[in-house]
Each structure stands twice: as C-alpha cells, then as structure tokens.
Amino acid sequence: MNFEETRQKLEKYNQQHLLRYYDTLSETKQADFIQQVAETDFSVVTRIGKKEAAKKESSISPIAAMTLDEIYAEKSHYEETGIEAIRSGKVGAVLLAGGMGTRLGSDNPKGMYDIGITKPIYIFERIIKNLFDVVDQTKAWIHLFVMTSDKNHEITMAFFEEHEYFGYDRKHIHFFKQDMAPASDYSGKIFLEEKWKLAASPNGNGGWFSSLMNAGLLDLMKREGIQWLNVFAVDNVLQRIADPTFIGAVIEKECESGAKVVRKNHPDEKVGVMCLEDGHPSIIEYYELTDSLRDTKTETGEPAYNFGVILNYLFRIDCLEDVVNKELPLHIVEKKIPYLDGQGKLIKPEKPNGYKFETLILDLIKLLNSCLPFEVERSKEFAPIKNKTGVDSVESARELLQQNGVEL
Ligand code: UTP
C-alpha cells in the first residue's frame, strides 16, 4: 500500500484524523503506520449503533443438560471412553489467554498473576497443575495450544520459559497469536495510541479457531491425529482440563460439542445460559435474558434456563472446519481506552471512553448442530478470577482453592 492508497482507505471510513502526525514521523514509523492501516479492518466501526439482532424470545426453548446424577450413574464408562481418546492422542487443549484482564487491573498477562499466600502460585502454574492431573492419570501428554495477542505474546512465552513450563513437556506446548481490532471513541473515530500507532485491542475470544488455523497449527493437529479440542479460559483456577468423563460423555452422546455448565446460584447471576434457539444449541448472554425467560419453569418447577456456561467447551475439529468461515456476531463493548489527545499526550481514562469490537466463543455453539451441556459442581470446578476483590475475585478463588485442599 502506498501513501495515496492509505489516504483513500482512511477517507472511505472517515478516519483521516489518524494522519494528524504523519508528516512529523520518521520514514520507518511512516511505513509502520501504512502497514497497520493496510492490515486493519475498519469496517467494524460502521456497525456502531446497529445492534446485532436480539434473540427473539419466541425462538428460544429449554435444552436438557446431563445432570450430576446422570453423570455419576454412568461415570465409569464415560471416563473409560475419555481416557481411551486421550491415550490415542485424539484430544488437545486450548488455553485462551489473549484477553487484557482489565478488571483485574494488572499490567502483566492475567496468567502471570500470583495468587499464592505463603509462596508464589501463578495462575498459569495452577492451570498446568490441573492439566497434569489428567496427564498423570492417563500417562499421556496432551498438546496444549496457548492463545495470546500482540499485547502479551512475548511476555507470556518468556514467562513459561523462565518457569521451565512448570514441568510440562515443552514439545507439547504451542503458542499462537489472535488478531487485533481497532478501538474507537463513541462516534466511531479510531484512537491513536502513539503518533504512528492505532489503538487496537484483542478482537475477542471468538476467533480462536481461525487464529489457530492461520498459525498453521491445524496441520500439526492433523499430523498428530487430534480430533477434539477442549477450550478453556485462563481465569478459572479450579477447572478440570481435558476431563475424561466430560470427553467420554460428549463422544458417547455423538455430539459435535460439549459445554461444562453449573446451576446458577441465583436467577440474576451474570453468566450466559444454555438454551435451544430455533432448535439449535445456543447461549443467551445474561444481559439478553428477559424477565419472562428468567422466570420460566420446567414441569417439575425448576427454572428452565438455569445452566450457566463456565467457558470450558469441547469441540470436534472437523465440525469447526465446516463453520470457520461463517460470520460471528460482533459485540461492541464500552471500555477504558488509552489514547493520544490533541496535544499528543497519552491519556489513560478513569472511566469508559469508547468501544472495543469483539466476537465471542459462545456464539460458535449456535453454528454447530449439537452441544451437550454437562453439569459440574461449581464448588469443585468454578473459581473464576475477574476482579481483585468481591465477586469472582482473587479473594473468592483463594477461598475455593483452599476448600479443595490446595495449599496457598
Ligand atoms: P474475559 O471476557 O474475562 O476478558 O475473557 P478479559 O480480557 O480476560 O478480562 P476483562 O474483561 O478485560 O477484565 C474470558 C477469557 O477469554 C480470553 C481471556 O484471556 C479469558 O481467558 N480472551 C478474551 C481472549 O483470549 N481474547 C480476547 O480477545 C478476549
């Protein structure tokens, strides 16, 4: 792209203000700027104000989950099937660690956060320990794919290296980067983060599979015979990764995907809940759950939409390949975005000042034909760290870890 083409692209999306400092830049920085403009998808800002079509209440119906009782009744053979799949190398794991963790408020990647009390215990370390439970049980290494972003790739890799991968086999850990999306003010004008650099942030966890493919890792998976991927968030320090019983149940029920779910602890808990939408498995975000859906009961008097997702999914890779080119809804989220003001000074806002643009993994479920909601005990498998204190925080996660016998 030359300067004229850059100018035209900016003009097309009404972003000429980004050229404000161009003439003052060195040649190298000018080239960097032009490259960013060439690589950036500006069309996202044209979607501001055009809300994605809300899910229609009439198309929503309850989905049955596999409950704890049902799982216990069949546990041994589900577990056997899962162990067999892991031993034959059919299962990989994907750690989503590309987020910014803004609510936790640490400058480092969330996985580097130390949650220890008497000794350092890093979130990444806990995750590897959890994965080791299954590696020890099955005596088989599981390939772990770690998604990072431009903002934290180098530091994440260096951290694993420095801690010798917490004892995990180096050859079974693979890092890949997700894509970025520009960030704008409320009127859709993209911010500058430096005089030569557009403000950009990771584009949500929805694009993990295409990023994995773009990094060439699908070839590795095919070579290794991996057929299933267990995808999970960095911040749940209690979760079971590559849980054989979960994997076995999804395989035996011949589902294309599975989602670990917990019973909501109160009707307004802020978790997405599983449902059927036009007959397809789907997830309603908590802010889309209308009062009438929230209060709908089953024949036995239980809340009909009571199974919340905990961001631990199992996907069949060939089914993901079929849908990878389908567009996911774009979520436009208000965030605090650092930006250069008119004088070229970097401002770090105290409250939200604009939008980030994200796609979400939960929207992938609707593209598939089947999903098994698989109930787990929240006190044993759900300790998310979103905030420093209060709900879903370092404090609450520590308490849950201790209840589960983890020494901190
Ligand atoms: P969250 O939705 O909690 O976002 O991510 P976050 O960025 O970590 O935290 P806040 O909202 O800024 O406080 C859920 C999971 O998805 C990953 C996160 O790393 C976490 O494991 N994620 C999120 C990505 O991998 N990429 C993204 O662009 C966003």
Coordinates of C-alpha atoms and ligand atoms in Angstrom, one line a residue:
M1 CA 0.0 0.0 0.0
N2 CA 1.4 3.5 -0.8
F3 CA 0.5 6.8 0.9
E4 CA -2.3 7.6 -1.6
E5 CA -4.0 4.2 -1.1
T6 CA -3.7 4.7 2.7
R7 CA -5.3 8.1 2.5
Q8 CA -8.1 6.7 0.4
K9 CA -8.8 3.9 2.8
L10 CA -8.9 6.3 5.7
E11 CA -11.2 8.6 3.8
K12 CA -13.6 5.8 2.9
Y13 CA -14.1 5.0 6.6
N14 CA -14.0 8.7 7.7
Q15 CA -10.7 8.2 9.7
Q16 CA -8.5 10.9 8.1
H17 CA -7.7 12.3 11.6
L18 CA -5.3 9.4 12.0
L19 CA -2.9 11.2 9.6
R20 CA -2.6 14.1 12.1
Y21 CA 1.1 13.3 13.0
Y22 CA 2.1 11.6 9.8
D23 CA 4.3 14.3 8.4
T24 CA 6.3 14.5 11.7
L25 CA 7.2 10.8 11.7
S26 CA 10.4 9.2 10.6
E27 CA 10.3 7.1 7.4
T28 CA 10.3 3.9 9.4
K29 CA 7.4 4.9 11.5
Q30 CA 5.5 6.2 8.4
A31 CA 6.0 2.7 6.9
D32 CA 4.8 1.1 10.1
F33 CA 1.7 3.3 10.1
I34 CA 0.9 2.5 6.5
Q35 CA 1.2 -1.2 7.2
Q36 CA -1.2 -1.0 10.1
V37 CA -3.8 0.8 8.1
A38 CA -3.4 -1.9 5.4
E39 CA -3.9 -4.7 7.9
T40 CA -6.7 -3.1 9.9
D41 CA -10.4 -4.0 9.3
F42 CA -12.1 -0.6 9.7
S43 CA -15.5 -1.9 8.8
V44 CA -16.2 -2.7 12.4
V45 CA -16.8 0.9 13.3
T46 CA -19.6 1.1 10.7
R47 CA -21.5 -1.3 12.9
I48 CA -21.8 1.1 15.8
G49 CA -25.4 1.9 16.6
K50 CA -26.6 -1.1 14.6
K51 CA -27.3 -3.6 17.3
E52 CA -27.0 -7.2 16.3
A53 CA -30.5 -8.7 16.0
A54 CA -31.6 -9.7 19.5
K55 CA -32.5 -13.3 20.1
K56 CA -36.3 -13.5 19.7
E57 CA -38.0 -14.9 22.8
S58 CA -40.3 -17.0 20.6
S59 CA -37.4 -18.9 19.1
I60 CA -35.9 -19.8 22.5
S61 CA -36.7 -23.1 24.3
P62 CA -35.0 -25.0 27.1
I63 CA -32.3 -27.6 26.4
A64 CA -31.8 -30.6 28.6
A65 CA -28.5 -30.8 30.4
M66 CA -26.7 -34.0 31.5
T67 CA -27.1 -33.6 35.3
L68 CA -24.7 -34.7 38.0
D69 CA -26.9 -37.7 38.9
E70 CA -27.0 -38.9 35.3
I71 CA -23.2 -38.4 35.1
Y72 CA -22.5 -40.3 38.3
A73 CA -24.7 -43.2 37.1
E74 CA -22.5 -43.7 34.0
K75 CA -19.3 -42.2 35.2
S76 CA -17.0 -45.2 34.9
H77 CA -17.7 -45.9 31.2
Y78 CA -17.7 -42.3 30.2
E79 CA -14.4 -41.9 31.9
E80 CA -13.0 -45.0 30.2
T81 CA -14.1 -43.7 26.7
G82 CA -12.4 -40.3 27.5
I83 CA -9.2 -41.9 28.7
E84 CA -9.1 -44.1 25.6
A85 CA -9.5 -40.9 23.4
I86 CA -6.7 -39.1 25.3
R87 CA -4.3 -42.1 25.2
S88 CA -4.8 -42.4 21.5
G89 CA -3.8 -38.7 21.1
K90 CA -7.3 -37.6 19.9
V91 CA -7.6 -34.7 22.4
G92 CA -5.8 -31.3 22.6
A93 CA -6.4 -28.4 24.9
V94 CA -6.6 -24.7 24.1
L95 CA -5.9 -22.0 26.7
L96 CA -7.5 -18.7 25.9
A97 CA -5.0 -16.2 27.3
G98 CA -5.3 -13.3 24.8
G99 CA -7.6 -11.1 26.9
M100 CA -6.5 -7.9 28.6
G101 CA -7.8 -8.7 32.1
T102 CA -8.7 -5.0 32.6
R103 CA -10.9 -5.7 35.5
L104 CA -8.1 -7.3 37.4
G105 CA -6.0 -4.3 36.7
S106 CA -2.6 -5.9 36.4
D107 CA -0.2 -4.7 33.7
N108 CA 1.0 -8.2 33.1
P109 CA -1.0 -11.0 31.4
K110 CA -3.6 -12.5 33.8
G111 CA -1.9 -15.9 33.8
M112 CA 1.2 -14.3 35.5
Y113 CA -0.8 -13.1 38.4
D114 CA 0.4 -14.5 41.7
I115 CA -2.5 -15.9 43.8
G116 CA -0.3 -17.5 46.4
I117 CA -0.3 -16.5 50.1
T118 CA 2.7 -18.2 51.7
K119 CA 4.5 -18.8 48.4
P120 CA 4.2 -17.7 44.8
I121 CA 1.5 -19.5 42.8
Y122 CA 0.8 -18.2 39.4
I123 CA -2.4 -18.7 37.5
F124 CA -0.6 -20.3 34.6
E125 CA 1.1 -22.6 37.1
R126 CA -2.3 -23.7 38.5
I127 CA -3.6 -24.4 35.0
I128 CA -0.6 -26.6 34.2
K129 CA -1.0 -28.4 37.6
N130 CA -4.7 -29.1 36.7
L131 CA -3.7 -30.4 33.3
F132 CA -1.1 -32.6 35.0
D133 CA -3.9 -34.4 36.9
V134 CA -5.1 -35.9 33.6
V135 CA -1.6 -36.4 32.2
D136 CA -0.7 -38.4 35.3
Q137 CA -4.0 -40.4 35.2
T138 CA -3.7 -41.3 31.6
K139 CA 0.1 -41.4 31.3
A140 CA -0.2 -39.5 28.0
W141 CA 0.9 -35.9 27.2
I142 CA -1.8 -33.6 25.9
H143 CA -0.9 -30.9 23.4
L144 CA -1.6 -27.5 24.9
F145 CA -2.2 -24.6 22.5
V146 CA -1.9 -21.2 24.2
M147 CA -3.6 -18.2 22.5
T148 CA -2.0 -14.8 23.2
S149 CA -2.3 -11.5 21.5
D150 CA 0.1 -8.8 20.1
K151 CA -0.2 -7.2 23.6
N152 CA 1.1 -10.1 25.6
H153 CA 2.7 -12.7 23.3
E154 CA 6.4 -12.2 24.1
I155 CA 6.0 -11.7 27.8
T156 CA 3.8 -14.9 28.1
M157 CA 6.3 -17.0 26.2
A158 CA 9.2 -15.7 28.2
F159 CA 7.3 -16.4 31.5
F160 CA 6.7 -20.0 30.6
E161 CA 10.3 -20.3 29.5
E162 CA 11.6 -18.8 32.7
H163 CA 9.5 -21.2 34.8
E164 CA 10.5 -24.2 32.6
Y165 CA 6.9 -24.7 31.5
F166 CA 6.0 -25.6 35.1
G167 CA 7.4 -29.1 34.4
Y168 CA 5.2 -29.7 31.3
D169 CA 6.8 -31.2 28.2
R170 CA 8.0 -28.2 26.1
K171 CA 7.3 -30.1 22.9
H172 CA 3.6 -30.3 23.8
I173 CA 3.1 -26.5 24.3
H174 CA 2.4 -24.3 21.3
F175 CA 1.8 -20.5 21.4
F176 CA -0.3 -18.7 18.7
K177 CA -1.5 -15.1 18.4
Q178 CA -5.1 -13.9 17.9
D179 CA -6.0 -11.0 15.7
M180 CA -6.4 -7.4 16.9
A181 CA -9.3 -5.0 16.2
P182 CA -9.2 -1.2 16.3
A183 CA -10.7 0.7 19.2
S184 CA -12.7 3.9 18.7
D185 CA -14.5 6.7 20.5
Y186 CA -18.3 6.7 20.8
S187 CA -18.6 8.3 17.4
G188 CA -16.5 5.7 15.7
K189 CA -13.3 7.7 15.3
I190 CA -10.4 5.3 15.9
F191 CA -8.0 6.4 18.6
L192 CA -4.2 6.8 18.2
E193 CA -2.1 5.1 20.9
E194 CA 1.1 6.7 19.7
K195 CA 1.7 9.1 16.9
W196 CA 2.3 6.3 14.5
K197 CA 0.2 3.6 16.0
L198 CA -3.6 3.0 16.0
A199 CA -5.2 2.0 19.3
A200 CA -6.1 -1.7 19.0
S201 CA -7.1 -4.5 21.3
P202 CA -7.5 -8.3 21.0
N203 CA -10.6 -9.0 18.9
G204 CA -12.4 -11.3 21.4
N205 CA -12.1 -15.0 22.1
G206 CA -14.5 -15.9 19.2
G207 CA -11.7 -16.0 16.5
W208 CA -9.6 -18.6 18.4
F209 CA -10.0 -21.4 15.8
S210 CA -9.3 -19.3 12.7
S211 CA -6.2 -17.8 14.5
L212 CA -5.1 -21.4 15.3
M213 CA -5.5 -22.3 11.6
N214 CA -3.7 -19.1 10.4
A215 CA -0.8 -20.1 12.7
G216 CA -0.5 -23.4 10.8
L217 CA -1.4 -25.4 13.8
L218 CA -4.2 -27.3 12.2
D219 CA -1.6 -29.2 10.1
L220 CA 0.2 -30.2 13.3
M221 CA -3.1 -31.4 14.8
K222 CA -3.9 -33.5 11.8
R223 CA -0.4 -35.0 11.8
E224 CA -0.8 -35.9 15.5
G225 CA -4.4 -37.3 15.0
I226 CA -6.1 -34.7 17.3
Q227 CA -9.8 -34.7 16.7
W228 CA -11.2 -32.9 19.7
L229 CA -10.2 -29.6 21.4
N230 CA -11.0 -28.7 25.0
V231 CA -11.1 -24.9 25.0
F232 CA -11.0 -23.0 28.3
A233 CA -10.4 -19.6 29.9
V234 CA -7.2 -18.6 31.7
D235 CA -9.0 -17.3 34.8
N236 CA -10.8 -20.3 36.3
V237 CA -8.2 -21.7 38.6
L238 CA -10.3 -24.7 39.7
Q239 CA -11.3 -26.1 36.3
R240 CA -10.7 -29.6 35.2
I241 CA -8.9 -29.6 31.8
A242 CA -9.3 -32.5 29.3
D243 CA -11.7 -34.1 31.9
P244 CA -12.0 -37.7 30.7
T245 CA -15.6 -38.1 31.9
F246 CA -16.7 -34.9 30.0
I247 CA -14.9 -36.0 26.9
G248 CA -16.3 -39.6 27.1
A249 CA -19.9 -38.3 27.6
V250 CA -19.7 -36.0 24.6
I251 CA -18.3 -38.8 22.4
E252 CA -20.8 -41.3 23.5
K253 CA -23.7 -39.0 23.0
E254 CA -22.3 -38.3 19.5
C255 CA -22.4 -34.5 20.0
E256 CA -20.4 -32.1 17.9
S257 CA -19.5 -30.1 21.0
G258 CA -20.0 -30.0 24.8
A259 CA -20.2 -27.2 27.3
K260 CA -19.5 -27.6 31.0
V261 CA -22.3 -25.9 32.9
V262 CA -23.2 -25.1 36.6
R263 CA -26.5 -24.4 38.1
K264 CA -26.9 -20.7 38.6
N265 CA -26.6 -19.6 42.2
H266 CA -29.4 -17.1 41.8
P267 CA -31.7 -16.1 39.0
D268 CA -29.7 -12.9 38.2
E269 CA -26.3 -14.4 38.2
K270 CA -24.2 -12.9 35.4
V271 CA -23.5 -16.0 33.4
G272 CA -24.7 -17.0 29.9
V273 CA -27.2 -19.8 30.0
M274 CA -27.7 -22.7 27.6
C275 CA -30.9 -23.0 25.5
L276 CA -32.1 -24.0 22.1
E277 CA -32.5 -21.2 19.6
D278 CA -34.5 -22.2 16.5
G279 CA -33.8 -25.8 17.5
H280 CA -30.0 -25.2 17.7
P281 CA -28.0 -25.3 20.8
S282 CA -27.2 -21.7 21.8
I283 CA -26.2 -19.5 24.7
I284 CA -28.2 -16.5 25.9
E285 CA -25.9 -13.8 27.5
Y286 CA -27.2 -12.7 30.9
Y287 CA -28.0 -9.2 29.6
E288 CA -30.2 -10.7 26.9
L289 CA -32.2 -12.9 29.3
T290 CA -35.6 -11.3 29.6
D291 CA -37.6 -11.5 32.9
S292 CA -40.1 -13.9 31.4
L293 CA -37.4 -16.3 30.3
R294 CA -35.6 -16.0 33.6
D295 CA -38.8 -16.9 35.4
T296 CA -39.9 -19.7 33.1
K297 CA -40.2 -23.0 34.9
T298 CA -40.0 -26.7 33.8
E299 CA -42.8 -29.2 34.5
T300 CA -41.1 -30.1 37.8
G301 CA -40.9 -26.4 38.9
E302 CA -37.2 -25.9 38.2
P303 CA -36.0 -22.7 36.4
A304 CA -36.0 -23.7 32.7
Y305 CA -32.8 -21.6 31.9
N306 CA -30.7 -22.5 34.9
F307 CA -27.5 -23.9 33.4
G308 CA -24.7 -21.3 33.1
V309 CA -21.6 -21.8 31.0
I310 CA -18.2 -21.6 32.6
L311 CA -16.1 -21.2 29.4
N312 CA -15.0 -24.8 29.2
Y313 CA -16.0 -26.3 25.9
L314 CA -15.2 -29.4 23.9
F315 CA -15.3 -29.1 20.1
R316 CA -15.0 -31.7 17.3
I317 CA -12.4 -30.2 15.0
D318 CA -13.9 -31.4 11.7
C319 CA -17.2 -29.6 12.7
L320 CA -15.3 -26.4 13.4
E321 CA -13.7 -26.6 10.0
D322 CA -17.1 -26.6 8.4
V323 CA -18.2 -23.4 10.1
V324 CA -14.9 -21.5 10.4
N325 CA -15.8 -19.1 7.6
K326 CA -19.3 -18.2 9.0
E327 CA -19.5 -14.8 10.5
L328 CA -20.0 -14.5 14.2
P329 CA -22.0 -11.6 15.7
L330 CA -19.9 -8.6 16.6
H331 CA -20.1 -7.4 20.3
I332 CA -19.5 -3.7 20.7
V333 CA -18.2 -3.2 24.3
E334 CA -17.7 0.0 26.2
K335 CA -14.2 0.1 27.7
K336 CA -11.5 2.4 29.0
I337 CA -9.1 3.0 26.1
P338 CA -5.8 4.9 26.4
Y339 CA -5.4 7.5 23.7
L340 CA -3.4 10.5 22.4
D341 CA -5.2 13.8 23.0
G342 CA -5.0 16.8 20.6
Q343 CA -1.6 17.8 22.1
G344 CA -0.1 14.3 21.5
K345 CA -0.3 13.5 25.2
L346 CA -1.2 9.9 26.3
I347 CA -4.4 9.9 28.4
K348 CA -5.4 6.8 30.5
P349 CA -9.1 7.4 31.2
E350 CA -10.6 6.5 34.5
K351 CA -14.0 5.6 33.0
P352 CA -15.1 4.0 29.7
N353 CA -14.5 6.4 26.8
G354 CA -15.2 4.3 23.7
Y355 CA -15.7 0.9 22.1
K356 CA -13.8 -2.3 21.5
F357 CA -15.1 -4.8 19.0
E358 CA -15.2 -8.5 19.8
T359 CA -16.5 -11.8 18.7
L360 CA -17.2 -14.4 21.4
I361 CA -16.6 -18.2 21.6
L362 CA -20.1 -18.7 23.0
D363 CA -21.6 -17.7 19.6
L364 CA -19.7 -20.6 18.0
I365 CA -22.0 -23.1 19.7
K366 CA -25.0 -21.9 17.7
L367 CA -23.2 -22.7 14.4
L368 CA -22.9 -26.4 15.4
N369 CA -25.7 -29.0 15.2
S370 CA -25.3 -30.3 18.7
C371 CA -23.9 -29.5 22.1
L372 CA -24.0 -31.5 25.3
P373 CA -24.5 -29.3 28.4
F374 CA -22.6 -31.2 31.0
E375 CA -23.2 -30.3 34.7
V376 CA -20.3 -29.9 37.1
E377 CA -20.2 -29.0 40.8
R378 CA -19.4 -25.3 41.0
S379 CA -17.6 -25.6 44.3
K380 CA -15.2 -28.1 42.8
E381 CA -14.7 -26.6 39.3
F382 CA -15.6 -23.0 39.1
A383 CA -13.4 -20.3 40.7
P384 CA -13.0 -17.5 38.1
I385 CA -10.8 -14.6 38.7
K386 CA -12.2 -11.4 37.1
N387 CA -11.7 -8.8 39.8
K388 CA -9.3 -8.1 42.6
T389 CA -11.9 -8.3 45.4
G390 CA -15.5 -9.2 45.8
V391 CA -17.4 -11.5 43.4
D392 CA -15.3 -13.7 41.1
S393 CA -12.1 -12.3 42.5
V394 CA -8.6 -13.3 43.7
E395 CA -10.2 -13.5 47.2
S396 CA -13.1 -15.7 46.3
A397 CA -10.9 -18.0 44.2
R398 CA -8.4 -18.4 47.0
E399 CA -11.2 -19.5 49.4
L400 CA -12.4 -22.1 46.9
L401 CA -8.9 -23.4 46.2
Q402 CA -8.4 -23.8 50.0
Q403 CA -11.8 -25.6 50.3
N404 CA -10.5 -28.0 47.7
G405 CA -7.3 -28.7 49.6
V406 CA -4.9 -26.6 47.6
E407 CA -2.2 -25.1 49.7
L408 CA -1.6 -21.4 49.1
Ligands
UTP1 P1 -12.9 -12.1 29.6 O1 -14.2 -11.9 28.9 O2 -13.0 -12.3 31.1 O3 -12.0 -10.8 29.2 O4 -12.2 -13.3 28.9 P2 -10.5 -10.4 29.8 O5 -10.0 -9.6 28.7 O6 -9.7 -11.6 30.2 O7 -10.9 -9.5 31.0 P3 -11.5 -8.0 31.1 O8 -12.9 -8.2 30.6 O9 -10.7 -7.1 30.3 O10 -11.4 -7.8 32.6 C1 -12.5 -14.6 29.1 C2 -11.4 -15.5 28.5 O11 -11.2 -15.2 27.1 C3 -9.9 -14.8 26.9 C4 -9.4 -14.3 28.2 O12 -8.0 -14.3 28.3 C5 -10.1 -15.2 29.2 O13 -9.4 -16.5 29.2 N1 -9.9 -13.8 25.9 C6 -10.7 -12.7 26.0 C7 -9.0 -13.9 24.8 O14 -8.3 -14.9 24.7 N2 -9.0 -13.0 23.8 C8 -9.8 -11.8 23.9 O15 -9.7 -11.0 23.0 C9 -10.7 -11.7 25.0

